[in-house]
Coordinates of C-alpha atoms in Angstrom, one line a residue:
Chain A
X1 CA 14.2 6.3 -13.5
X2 CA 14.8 4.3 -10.0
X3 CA 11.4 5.2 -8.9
X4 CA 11.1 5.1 -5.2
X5 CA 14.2 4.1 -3.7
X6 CA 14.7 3.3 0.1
X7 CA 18.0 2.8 2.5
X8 CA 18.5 0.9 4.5
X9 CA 17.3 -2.8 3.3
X10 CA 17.5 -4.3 6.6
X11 CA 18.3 -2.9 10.0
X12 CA 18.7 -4.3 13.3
X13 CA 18.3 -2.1 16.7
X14 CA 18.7 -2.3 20.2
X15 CA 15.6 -1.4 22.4
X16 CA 16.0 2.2 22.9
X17 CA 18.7 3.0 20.1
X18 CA 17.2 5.7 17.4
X19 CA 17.8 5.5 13.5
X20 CA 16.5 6.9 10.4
X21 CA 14.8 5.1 7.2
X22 CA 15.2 7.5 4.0
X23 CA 12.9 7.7 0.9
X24 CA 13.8 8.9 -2.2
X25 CA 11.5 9.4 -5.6
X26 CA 12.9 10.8 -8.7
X27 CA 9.4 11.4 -10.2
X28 CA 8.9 14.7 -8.9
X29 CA 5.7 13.5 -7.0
X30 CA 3.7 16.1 -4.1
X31 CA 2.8 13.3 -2.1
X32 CA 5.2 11.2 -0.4
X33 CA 4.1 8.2 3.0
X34 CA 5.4 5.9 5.3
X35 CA 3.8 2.5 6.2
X36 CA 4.7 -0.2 8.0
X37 CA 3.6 -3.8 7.5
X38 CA 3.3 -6.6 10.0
X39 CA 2.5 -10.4 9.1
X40 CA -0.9 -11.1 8.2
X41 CA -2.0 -7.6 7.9
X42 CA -2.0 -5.0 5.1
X43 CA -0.1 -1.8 5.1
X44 CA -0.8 1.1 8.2
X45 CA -0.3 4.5 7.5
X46 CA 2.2 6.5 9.8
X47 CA 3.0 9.8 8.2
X48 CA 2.6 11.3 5.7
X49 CA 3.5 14.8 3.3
X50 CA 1.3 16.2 0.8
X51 CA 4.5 18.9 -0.5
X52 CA 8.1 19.9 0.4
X53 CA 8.3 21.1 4.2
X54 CA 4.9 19.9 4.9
X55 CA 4.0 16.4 7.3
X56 CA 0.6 15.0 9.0
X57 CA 0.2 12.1 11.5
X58 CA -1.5 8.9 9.7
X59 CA -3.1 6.0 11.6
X60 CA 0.1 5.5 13.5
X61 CA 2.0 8.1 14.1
X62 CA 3.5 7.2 18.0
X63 CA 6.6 6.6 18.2
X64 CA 7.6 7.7 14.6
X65 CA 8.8 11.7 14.0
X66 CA 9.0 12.6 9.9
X67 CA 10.6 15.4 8.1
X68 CA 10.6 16.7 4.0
X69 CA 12.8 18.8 3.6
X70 CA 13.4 18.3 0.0
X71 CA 10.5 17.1 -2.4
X72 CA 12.2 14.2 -3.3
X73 CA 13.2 12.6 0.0
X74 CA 11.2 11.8 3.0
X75 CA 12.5 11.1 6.1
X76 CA 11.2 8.6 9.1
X77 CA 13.1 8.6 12.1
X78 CA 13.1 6.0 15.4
X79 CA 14.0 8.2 18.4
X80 CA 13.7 6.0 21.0
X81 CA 13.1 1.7 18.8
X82 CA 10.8 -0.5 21.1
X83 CA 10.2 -4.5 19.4
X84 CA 6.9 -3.2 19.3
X85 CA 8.2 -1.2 16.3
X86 CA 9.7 -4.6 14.4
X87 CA 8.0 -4.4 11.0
X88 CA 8.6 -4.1 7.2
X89 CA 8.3 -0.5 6.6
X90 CA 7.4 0.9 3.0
X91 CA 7.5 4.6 1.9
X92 CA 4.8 5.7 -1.4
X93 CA 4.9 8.6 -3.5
X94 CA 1.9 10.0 -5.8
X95 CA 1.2 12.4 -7.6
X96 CA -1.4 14.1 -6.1
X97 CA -3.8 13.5 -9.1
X98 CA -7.1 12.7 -8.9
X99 CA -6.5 8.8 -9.1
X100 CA -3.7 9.0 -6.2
X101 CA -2.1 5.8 -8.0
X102 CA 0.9 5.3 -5.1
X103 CA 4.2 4.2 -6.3
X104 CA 6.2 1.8 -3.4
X105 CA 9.8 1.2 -2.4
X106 CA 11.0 -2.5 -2.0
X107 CA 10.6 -2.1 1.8
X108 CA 12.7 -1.8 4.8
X109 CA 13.0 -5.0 7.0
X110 CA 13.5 -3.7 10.4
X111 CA 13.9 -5.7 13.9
X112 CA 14.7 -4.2 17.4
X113 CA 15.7 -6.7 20.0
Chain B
X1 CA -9.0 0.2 11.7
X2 CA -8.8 -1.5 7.9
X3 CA -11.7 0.1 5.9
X4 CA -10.5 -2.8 3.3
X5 CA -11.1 -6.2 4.2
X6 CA -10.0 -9.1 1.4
X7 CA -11.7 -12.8 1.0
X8 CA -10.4 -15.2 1.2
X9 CA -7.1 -14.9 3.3
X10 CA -5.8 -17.4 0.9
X11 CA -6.6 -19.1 -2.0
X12 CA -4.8 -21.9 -4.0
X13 CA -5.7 -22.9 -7.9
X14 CA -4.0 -24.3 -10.8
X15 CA -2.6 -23.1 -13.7
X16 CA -5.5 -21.5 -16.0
X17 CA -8.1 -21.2 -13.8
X18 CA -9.8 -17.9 -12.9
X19 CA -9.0 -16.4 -9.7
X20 CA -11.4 -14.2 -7.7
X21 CA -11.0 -12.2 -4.8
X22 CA -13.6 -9.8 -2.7
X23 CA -12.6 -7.0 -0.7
X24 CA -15.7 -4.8 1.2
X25 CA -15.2 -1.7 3.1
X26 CA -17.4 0.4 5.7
X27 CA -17.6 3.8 4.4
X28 CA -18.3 5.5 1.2
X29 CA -15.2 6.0 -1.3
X30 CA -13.7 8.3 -4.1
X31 CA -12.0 5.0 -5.4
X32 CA -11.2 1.4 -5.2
X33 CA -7.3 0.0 -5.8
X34 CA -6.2 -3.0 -6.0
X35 CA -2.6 -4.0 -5.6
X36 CA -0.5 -6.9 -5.9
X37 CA 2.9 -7.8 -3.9
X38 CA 5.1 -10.3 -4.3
X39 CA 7.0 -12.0 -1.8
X40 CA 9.7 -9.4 0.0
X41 CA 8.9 -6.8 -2.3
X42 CA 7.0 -3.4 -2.8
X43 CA 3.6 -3.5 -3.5
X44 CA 2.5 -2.4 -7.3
X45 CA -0.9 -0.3 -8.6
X46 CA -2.9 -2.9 -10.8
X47 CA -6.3 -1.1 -11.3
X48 CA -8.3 1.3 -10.3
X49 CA -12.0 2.0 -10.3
X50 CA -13.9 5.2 -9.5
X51 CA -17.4 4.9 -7.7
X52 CA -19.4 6.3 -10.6
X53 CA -18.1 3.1 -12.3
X54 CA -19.3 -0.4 -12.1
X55 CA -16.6 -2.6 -13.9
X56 CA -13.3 -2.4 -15.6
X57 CA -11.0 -4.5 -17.3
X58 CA -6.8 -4.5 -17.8
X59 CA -5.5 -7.1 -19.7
X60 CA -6.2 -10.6 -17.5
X61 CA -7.8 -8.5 -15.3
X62 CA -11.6 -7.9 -14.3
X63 CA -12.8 -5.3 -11.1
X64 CA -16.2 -4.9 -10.3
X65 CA -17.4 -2.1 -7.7
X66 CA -20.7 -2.5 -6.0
X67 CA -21.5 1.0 -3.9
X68 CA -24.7 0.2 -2.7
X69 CA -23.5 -3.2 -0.9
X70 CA -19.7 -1.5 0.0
X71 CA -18.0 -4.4 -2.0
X72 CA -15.7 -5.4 -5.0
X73 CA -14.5 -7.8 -6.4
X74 CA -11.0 -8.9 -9.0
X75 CA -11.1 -11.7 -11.1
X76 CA -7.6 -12.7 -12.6
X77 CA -8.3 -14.7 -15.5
X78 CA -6.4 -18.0 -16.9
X79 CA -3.9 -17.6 -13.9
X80 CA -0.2 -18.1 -14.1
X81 CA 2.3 -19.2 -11.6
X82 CA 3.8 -15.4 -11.8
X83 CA 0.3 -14.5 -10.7
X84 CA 1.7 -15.9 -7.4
X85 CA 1.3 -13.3 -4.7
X86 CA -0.7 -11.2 -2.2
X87 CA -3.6 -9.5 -3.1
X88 CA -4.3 -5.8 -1.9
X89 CA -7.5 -3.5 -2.3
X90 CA -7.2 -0.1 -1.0
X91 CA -9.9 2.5 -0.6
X92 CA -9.4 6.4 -1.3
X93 CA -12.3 8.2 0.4
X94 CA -10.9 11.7 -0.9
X95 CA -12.0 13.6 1.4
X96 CA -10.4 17.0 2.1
X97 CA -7.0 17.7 3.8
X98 CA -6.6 13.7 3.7
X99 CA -3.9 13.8 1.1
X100 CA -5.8 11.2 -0.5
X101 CA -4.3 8.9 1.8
X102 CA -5.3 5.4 0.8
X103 CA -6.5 2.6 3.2
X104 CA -5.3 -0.9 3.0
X105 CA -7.4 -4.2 3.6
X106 CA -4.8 -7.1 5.1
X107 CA -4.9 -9.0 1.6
X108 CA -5.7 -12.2 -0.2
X109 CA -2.5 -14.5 -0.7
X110 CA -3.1 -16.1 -4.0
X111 CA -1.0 -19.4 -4.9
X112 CA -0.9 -20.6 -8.7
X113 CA 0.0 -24.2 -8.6
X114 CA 1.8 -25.1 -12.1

C-alpha cells in the first residue's frame, strides 16, 4: 500500500495564479484533511471531509476551497495564491475510529512570489 | 489558537540519554497524540493515550497524561541519533460533528548528538 500519497512535491506560483494540491489514500479511510505548516509552528487545520461528497471549514479555511469527490482523493484548490499562502501543506486520512490515529502525506512545499 | 503547546522548543542530548518532552493544553480532551516528524517529511502517529488513562508505554517510549493539571508528558528512553526530529502532541477533544479533528501544539525539536 502507498498510504497517503500527494502531487505535486513542490510548486511555485505567481501572486494571483490558482492551482490545485491532490490527496490520495488507498486505505479506504472516511476521514480525509488538509494542513498547512509554517516554520516554527505545528500543523493548522484548513478543511476537512468526514466521507465521499462531504467538506467542513477547519481553523483556516480563507482562501482555500476543497472538494471529495471520490473517497479516496481529496482535493485543495488556490483560486486566487497570495505569499501569505507560502507554506508546507500536508493532507491526513483516518479512519474515523474511535482513536482517530491520522495517517500523513510527505507534504507539499509550496511558494507564491 | 494551538490547544497543544510543547516544552521545550528544543532540546539537545547525547546518545543514551532519556529525552523528555511536555506538552499542556486548555481544554478538556477525548485523547492525547503524540507525533514525530523528521526533517521534510510527513509526520507519523507514535502513541496515543485516552483521558481515563494515566500512562502508557511502546517500546522506547513512555506518555503520561495528567487531566486534572491539562498536561503530558513523553519520555524517549536511551535516545538514538534516528530519534532526531520534531516532536508533536496533538489533542482530540471528540466532540460531535468535529470529525475528530485533532489539534496540533508547534513541537519540540529534539537533537541526538552521537
Amino acid at each position: 500500500n502507498a498510504g497517503v500519497t500527494q502531487t505535486p512535491k513542490f510548486r511555485v506560483l505567481k501572486t494571483g495564479q490558482s492551482m490545485t494540491l491532490l490527496c490520495a489514500q488507498d486505505m479506504n479511510h472516511e476521514y480525509m484533511y488538509w494542513y498547512r505548516q509554517d516554520p516554527g509552528m505545528g500543523l493548522r487545520l484548513i478543511h476537512y471531509s468526514v466521507g465521499e461528497g462531504t467538506t467542513a471549514k477547519g481553523e483556516v479555511p480563507d482562501g482555500y476551497n476543497v472538494s471529495r469527490l471520490k473517497k479516496q482523493n481529496f482535493l485543495l484548490g488556490l483560486e486566487s495564491a497570495a505569499p501569505s499562502q507560502t507554506s508546507v501543506y500536508f493532507c491526513a486520512s483516518s479512519p474515523g475510529t474511535e482513536s482517530n490515529e491520522q495517517f500523513f502525506g510527505p507534504g507539499t512545499r509550496l511558494t507564491v512570489l | 489558537s494551538q490547544q497543544g503547546e510543547e516544552d521545550p522548543q528544543a532540546l539537545s542530548i547525547q546518545e543514551g540519554e532519556n529525552a523528555t518532552m511536555n506538552c499542556s493544553y486548555k481544554t478538556s480532551i477525548n485523547n492525547l497524540q503524540w507525533y514525530r516528524q523528521n526533517s521534510g517529511r510527513g509526520l507519523v502517529h507514535l502513541i496515543l493515550i485516552r483521558s481515563n488513562e494515566r500512562e502508557k508505554h511502546s517500546g522506547r517510549l513512555r506518555v503520561t497524561l495528567d487531566t486534572s493539571k491539562k498536561s503530558s508528558s513523553l519520555l524517549i528512553t536511551a535516545s538514538r541519533a534516528a530519534d532526531t526530529a520534531s516532536y508533536f502532541c496533538a489533542t482530540d477533544r471528540g466532540s460531535s460533528g468535529s470529525a475528530r479533528q485533532l489539534t496540533f501544539g508547534s513541537g519540540t525539536q529534539l537533537t541526538v548528538l552521537p
